[in-house]
PDB file of C-alpha atoms in Angstrom:
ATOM      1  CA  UNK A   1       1.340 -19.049 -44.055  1.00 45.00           C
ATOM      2  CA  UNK A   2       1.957 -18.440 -40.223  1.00 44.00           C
ATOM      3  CA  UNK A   3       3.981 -15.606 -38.865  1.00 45.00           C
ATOM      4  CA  UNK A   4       5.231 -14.691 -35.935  1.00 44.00           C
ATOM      5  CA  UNK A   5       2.841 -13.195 -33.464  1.00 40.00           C
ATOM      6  CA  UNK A   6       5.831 -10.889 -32.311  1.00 44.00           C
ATOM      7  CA  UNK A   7       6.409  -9.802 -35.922  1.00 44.00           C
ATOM      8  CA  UNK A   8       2.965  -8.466 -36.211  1.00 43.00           C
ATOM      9  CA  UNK A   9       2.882  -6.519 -33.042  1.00 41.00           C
ATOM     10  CA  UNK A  10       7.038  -5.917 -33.494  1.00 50.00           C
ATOM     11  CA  UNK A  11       7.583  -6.040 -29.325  1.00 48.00           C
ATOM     12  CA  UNK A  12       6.309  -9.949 -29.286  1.00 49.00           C
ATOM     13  CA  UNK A  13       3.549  -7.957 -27.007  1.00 47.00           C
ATOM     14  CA  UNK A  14      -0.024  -6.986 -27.832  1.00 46.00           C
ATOM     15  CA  UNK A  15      -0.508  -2.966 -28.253  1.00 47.00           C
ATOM     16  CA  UNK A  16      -2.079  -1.087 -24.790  1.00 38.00           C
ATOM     17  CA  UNK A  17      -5.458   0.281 -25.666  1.00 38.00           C
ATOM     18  CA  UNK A  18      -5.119   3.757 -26.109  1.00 41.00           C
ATOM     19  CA  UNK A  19      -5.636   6.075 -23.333  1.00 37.00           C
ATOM     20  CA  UNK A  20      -9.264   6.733 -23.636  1.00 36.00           C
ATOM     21  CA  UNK A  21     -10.113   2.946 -22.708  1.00 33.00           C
ATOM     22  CA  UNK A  22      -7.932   2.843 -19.751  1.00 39.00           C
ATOM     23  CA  UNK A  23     -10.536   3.249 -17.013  1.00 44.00           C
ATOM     24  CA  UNK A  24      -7.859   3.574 -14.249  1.00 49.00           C
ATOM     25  CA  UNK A  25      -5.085   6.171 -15.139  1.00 63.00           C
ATOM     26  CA  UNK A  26      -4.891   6.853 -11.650  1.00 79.00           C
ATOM     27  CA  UNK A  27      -5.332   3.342 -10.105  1.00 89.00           C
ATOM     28  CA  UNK A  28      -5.867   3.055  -6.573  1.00 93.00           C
ATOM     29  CA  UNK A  29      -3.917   0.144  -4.862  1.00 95.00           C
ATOM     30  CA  UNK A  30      -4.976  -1.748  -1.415  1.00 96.00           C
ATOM     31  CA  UNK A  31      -1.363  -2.854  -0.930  1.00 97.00           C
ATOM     32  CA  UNK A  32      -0.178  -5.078   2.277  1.00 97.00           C
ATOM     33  CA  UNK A  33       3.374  -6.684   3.661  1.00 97.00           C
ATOM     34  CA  UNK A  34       4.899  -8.523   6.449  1.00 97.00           C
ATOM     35  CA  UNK A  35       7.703  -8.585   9.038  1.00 97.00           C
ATOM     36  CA  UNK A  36       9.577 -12.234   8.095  1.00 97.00           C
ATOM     37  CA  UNK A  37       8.320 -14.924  10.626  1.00 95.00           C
ATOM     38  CA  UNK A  38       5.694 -12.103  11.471  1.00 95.00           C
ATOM     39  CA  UNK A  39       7.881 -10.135  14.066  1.00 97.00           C
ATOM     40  CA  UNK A  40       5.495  -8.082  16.265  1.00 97.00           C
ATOM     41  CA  UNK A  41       7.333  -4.853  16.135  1.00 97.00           C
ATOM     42  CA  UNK A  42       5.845  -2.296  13.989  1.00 97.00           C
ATOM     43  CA  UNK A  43       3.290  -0.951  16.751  1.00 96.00           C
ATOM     44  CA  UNK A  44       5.430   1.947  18.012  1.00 96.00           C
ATOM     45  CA  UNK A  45       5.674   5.743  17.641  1.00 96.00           C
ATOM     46  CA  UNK A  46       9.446   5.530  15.763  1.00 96.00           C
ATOM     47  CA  UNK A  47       7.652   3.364  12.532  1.00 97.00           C
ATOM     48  CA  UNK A  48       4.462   5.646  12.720  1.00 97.00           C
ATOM     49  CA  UNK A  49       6.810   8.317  12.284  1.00 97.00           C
ATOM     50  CA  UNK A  50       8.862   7.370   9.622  1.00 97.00           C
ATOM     51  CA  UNK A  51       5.445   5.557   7.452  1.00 97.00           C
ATOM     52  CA  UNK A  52       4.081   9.215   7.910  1.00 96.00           C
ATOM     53  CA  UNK A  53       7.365  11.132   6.774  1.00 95.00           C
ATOM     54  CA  UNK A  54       7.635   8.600   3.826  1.00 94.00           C
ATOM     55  CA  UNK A  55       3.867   8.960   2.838  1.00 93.00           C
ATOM     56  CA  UNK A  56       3.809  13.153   3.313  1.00 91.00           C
ATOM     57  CA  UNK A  57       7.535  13.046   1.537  1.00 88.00           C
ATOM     58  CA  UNK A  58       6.109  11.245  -1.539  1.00 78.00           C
ATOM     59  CA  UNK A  59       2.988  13.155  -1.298  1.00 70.00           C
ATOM     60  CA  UNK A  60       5.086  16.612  -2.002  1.00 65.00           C
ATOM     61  CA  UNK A  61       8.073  15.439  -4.068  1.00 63.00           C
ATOM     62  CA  UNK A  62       6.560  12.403  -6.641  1.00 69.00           C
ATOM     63  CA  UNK A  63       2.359  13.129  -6.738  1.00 81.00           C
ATOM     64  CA  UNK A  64       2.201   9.764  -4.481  1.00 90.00           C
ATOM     65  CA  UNK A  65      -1.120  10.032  -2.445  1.00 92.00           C
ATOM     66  CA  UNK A  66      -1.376   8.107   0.466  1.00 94.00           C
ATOM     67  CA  UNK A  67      -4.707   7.569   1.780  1.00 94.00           C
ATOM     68  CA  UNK A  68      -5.886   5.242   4.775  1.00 95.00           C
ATOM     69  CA  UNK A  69      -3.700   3.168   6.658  1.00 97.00           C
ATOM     70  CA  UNK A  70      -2.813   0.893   9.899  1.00 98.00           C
ATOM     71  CA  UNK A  71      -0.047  -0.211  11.152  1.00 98.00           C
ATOM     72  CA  UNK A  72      -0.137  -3.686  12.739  1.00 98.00           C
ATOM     73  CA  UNK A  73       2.345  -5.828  15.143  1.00 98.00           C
ATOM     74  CA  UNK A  74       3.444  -7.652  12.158  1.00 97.00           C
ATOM     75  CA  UNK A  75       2.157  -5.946   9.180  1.00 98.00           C
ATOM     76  CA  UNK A  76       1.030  -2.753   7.692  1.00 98.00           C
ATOM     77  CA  UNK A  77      -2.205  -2.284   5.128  1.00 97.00           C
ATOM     78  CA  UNK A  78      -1.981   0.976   2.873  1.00 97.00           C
ATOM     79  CA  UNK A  79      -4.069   2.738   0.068  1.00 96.00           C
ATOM     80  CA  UNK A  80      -1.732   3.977  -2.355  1.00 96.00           C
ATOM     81  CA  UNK A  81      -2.327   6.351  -5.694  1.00 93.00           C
ATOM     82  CA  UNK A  82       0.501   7.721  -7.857  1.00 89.00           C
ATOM     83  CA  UNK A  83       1.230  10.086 -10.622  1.00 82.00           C
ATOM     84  CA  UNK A  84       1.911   9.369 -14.042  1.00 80.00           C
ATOM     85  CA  UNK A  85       5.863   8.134 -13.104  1.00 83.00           C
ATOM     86  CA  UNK A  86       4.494   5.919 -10.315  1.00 88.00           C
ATOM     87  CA  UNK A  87       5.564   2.588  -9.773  1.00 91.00           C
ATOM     88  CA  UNK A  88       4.167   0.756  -7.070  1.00 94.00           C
ATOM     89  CA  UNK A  89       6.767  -1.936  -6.316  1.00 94.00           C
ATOM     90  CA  UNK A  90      10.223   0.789  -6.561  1.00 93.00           C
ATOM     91  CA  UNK A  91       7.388   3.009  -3.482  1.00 94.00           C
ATOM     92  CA  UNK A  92       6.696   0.069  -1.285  1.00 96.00           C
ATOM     93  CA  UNK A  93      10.706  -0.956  -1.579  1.00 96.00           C
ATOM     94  CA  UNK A  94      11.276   2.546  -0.356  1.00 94.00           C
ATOM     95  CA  UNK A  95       8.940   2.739   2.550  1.00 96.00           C
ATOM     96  CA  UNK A  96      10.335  -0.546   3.389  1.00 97.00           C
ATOM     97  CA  UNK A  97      13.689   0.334   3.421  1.00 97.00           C
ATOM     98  CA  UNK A  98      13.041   3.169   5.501  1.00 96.00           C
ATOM     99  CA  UNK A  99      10.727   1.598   8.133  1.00 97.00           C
ATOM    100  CA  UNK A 100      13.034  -1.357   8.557  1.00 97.00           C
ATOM    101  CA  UNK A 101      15.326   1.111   9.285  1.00 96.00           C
ATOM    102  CA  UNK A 102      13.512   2.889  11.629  1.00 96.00           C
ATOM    103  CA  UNK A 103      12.797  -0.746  13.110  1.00 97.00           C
ATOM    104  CA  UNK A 104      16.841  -2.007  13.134  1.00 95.00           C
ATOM    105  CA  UNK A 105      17.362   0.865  15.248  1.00 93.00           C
ATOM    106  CA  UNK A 106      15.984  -1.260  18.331  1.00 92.00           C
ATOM    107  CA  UNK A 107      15.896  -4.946  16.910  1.00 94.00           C
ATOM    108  CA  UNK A 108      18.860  -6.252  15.388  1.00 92.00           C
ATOM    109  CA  UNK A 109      18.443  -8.672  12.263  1.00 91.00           C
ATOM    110  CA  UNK A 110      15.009  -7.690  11.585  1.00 96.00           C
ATOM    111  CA  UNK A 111      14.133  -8.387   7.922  1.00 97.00           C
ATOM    112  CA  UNK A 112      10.798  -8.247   5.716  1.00 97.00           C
ATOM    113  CA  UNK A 113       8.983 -10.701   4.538  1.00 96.00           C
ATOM    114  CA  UNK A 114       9.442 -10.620   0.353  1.00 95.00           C
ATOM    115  CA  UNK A 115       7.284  -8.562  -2.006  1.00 95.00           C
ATOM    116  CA  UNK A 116       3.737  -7.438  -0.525  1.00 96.00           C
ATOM    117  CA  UNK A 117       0.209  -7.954  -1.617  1.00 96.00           C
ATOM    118  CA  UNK A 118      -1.450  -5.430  -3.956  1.00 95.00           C
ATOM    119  CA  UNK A 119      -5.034  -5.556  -5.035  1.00 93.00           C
ATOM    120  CA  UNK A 120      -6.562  -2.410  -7.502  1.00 91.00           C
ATOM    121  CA  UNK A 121      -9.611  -0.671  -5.826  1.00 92.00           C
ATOM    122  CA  UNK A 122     -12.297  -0.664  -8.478  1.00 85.00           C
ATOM    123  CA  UNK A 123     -14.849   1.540  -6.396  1.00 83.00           C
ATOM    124  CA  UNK A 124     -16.309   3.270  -3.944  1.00 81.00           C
ATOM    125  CA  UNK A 125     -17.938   0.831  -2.783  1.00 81.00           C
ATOM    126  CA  UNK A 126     -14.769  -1.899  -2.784  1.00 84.00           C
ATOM    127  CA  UNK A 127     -12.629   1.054  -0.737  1.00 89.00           C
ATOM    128  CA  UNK A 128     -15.128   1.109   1.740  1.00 89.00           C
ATOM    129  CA  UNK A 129     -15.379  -2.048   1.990  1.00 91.00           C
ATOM    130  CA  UNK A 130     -11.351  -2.800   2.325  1.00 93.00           C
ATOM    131  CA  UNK A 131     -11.172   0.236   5.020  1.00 93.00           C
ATOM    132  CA  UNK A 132     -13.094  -0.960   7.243  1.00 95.00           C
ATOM    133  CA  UNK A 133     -11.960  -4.501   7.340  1.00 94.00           C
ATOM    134  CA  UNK A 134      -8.369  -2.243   8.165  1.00 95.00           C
ATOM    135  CA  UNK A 135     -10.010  -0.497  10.482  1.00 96.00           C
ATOM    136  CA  UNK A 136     -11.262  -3.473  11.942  1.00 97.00           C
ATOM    137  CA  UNK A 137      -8.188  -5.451  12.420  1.00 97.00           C
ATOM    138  CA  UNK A 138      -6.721  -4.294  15.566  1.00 98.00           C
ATOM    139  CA  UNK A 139     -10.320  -5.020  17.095  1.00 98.00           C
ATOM    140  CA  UNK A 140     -10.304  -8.488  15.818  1.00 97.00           C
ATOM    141  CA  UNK A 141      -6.382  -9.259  17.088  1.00 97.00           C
ATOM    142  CA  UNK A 142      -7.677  -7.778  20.432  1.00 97.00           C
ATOM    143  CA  UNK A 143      -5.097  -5.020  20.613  1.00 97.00           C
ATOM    144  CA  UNK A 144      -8.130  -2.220  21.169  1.00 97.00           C
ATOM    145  CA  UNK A 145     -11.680  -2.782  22.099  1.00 97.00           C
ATOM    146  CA  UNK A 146     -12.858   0.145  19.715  1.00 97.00           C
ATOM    147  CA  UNK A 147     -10.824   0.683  16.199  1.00 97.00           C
ATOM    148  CA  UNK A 148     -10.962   4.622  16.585  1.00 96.00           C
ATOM    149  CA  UNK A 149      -8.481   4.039  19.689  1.00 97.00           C
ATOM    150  CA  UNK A 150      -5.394   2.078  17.674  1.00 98.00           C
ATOM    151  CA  UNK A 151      -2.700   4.843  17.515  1.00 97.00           C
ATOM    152  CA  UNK A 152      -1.136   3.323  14.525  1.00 98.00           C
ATOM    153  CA  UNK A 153      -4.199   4.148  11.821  1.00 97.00           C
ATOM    154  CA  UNK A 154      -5.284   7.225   9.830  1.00 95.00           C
ATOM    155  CA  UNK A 155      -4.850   8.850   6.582  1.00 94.00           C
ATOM    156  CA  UNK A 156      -2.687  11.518   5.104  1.00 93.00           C
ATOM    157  CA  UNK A 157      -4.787  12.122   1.958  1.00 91.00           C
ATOM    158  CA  UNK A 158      -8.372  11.871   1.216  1.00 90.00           C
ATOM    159  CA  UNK A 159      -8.815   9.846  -2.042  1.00 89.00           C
ATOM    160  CA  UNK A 160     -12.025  10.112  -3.638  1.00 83.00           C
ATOM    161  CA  UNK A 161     -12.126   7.501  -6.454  1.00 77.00           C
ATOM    162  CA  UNK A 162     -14.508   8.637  -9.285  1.00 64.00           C
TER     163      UNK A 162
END
């Protein structure tokens, strides 16, 4: 006799492990996105401002840690954790929104580029590894000569990944 895999499991879905498998309950997300037709207008004080207000906002209201970041021309790299209620894609739509803003204010028509890149940070060692190929990239476009000298990086939390 077959039966329906979704009767079995009721949601058509297999069950979530419990809790005490889930290795990441706080994941850690390398997340990236682009200006459409990668616009070169992100390097300024105004979006520096506004990232940091959105990152230290979340930070206080919705247990959102933001942790290293840089700001390029064209596109912006970010290590994101959230709480329990996080969800990544509803953050990153916000801090769109409110960067493009920021960004409209001087550049009429600008738009995004749809959705963004996420990747999950597995350890230490893959952070590390991720930050400094950030840290790296306005050396490699040939905006700065040294990477400690691009205005548009830092971090606004330390996340230690354990």
């Amino acid at each position: 006799m077959t039966e329906n895999i979704g009767s079995l499991w009721g949601s058509g879905r297999p069950p979530r492990l419990p809790t005490i498998f889930q290795r990441y309950d706080r994941p850690l997300y390398f997340v990236t996105f682009c200006t459409k037709d990668r616009m070169q207008v992100l390097n300024n004080e105004r979006v520096h401002a506004v990232f940091r207000q959105y990152a230290e906002a979340g930070s206080e209201l919705h247990s959102v840690a933001v942790g290293r970041y840089t700001i390029m021309p064209e596109h912006v790299h970010v290590f994101v954790r959230g709480g329990a209620e996080f969800v990544l894609s509803v953050w990153v739509r916000g801090l769109k929104r409110m960067v493009g803003d920021a960004v409209r204010l001087n550049v009429k028509g600008f738009q995004w580029q749809s959705g963004f890149f996420d990747h999950l940070i597995r350890s230490t060692e893959s952070y590390s590894e991720k930050w400094e190929y950030v840290r790296q990239n306005p050396v490699r476009a040939g905006l700065v000569s040294e990477a400690e000298t691009w205005p548009f990086s830092g971090e606004i939390a330390r996340i230690e990944l354990v």
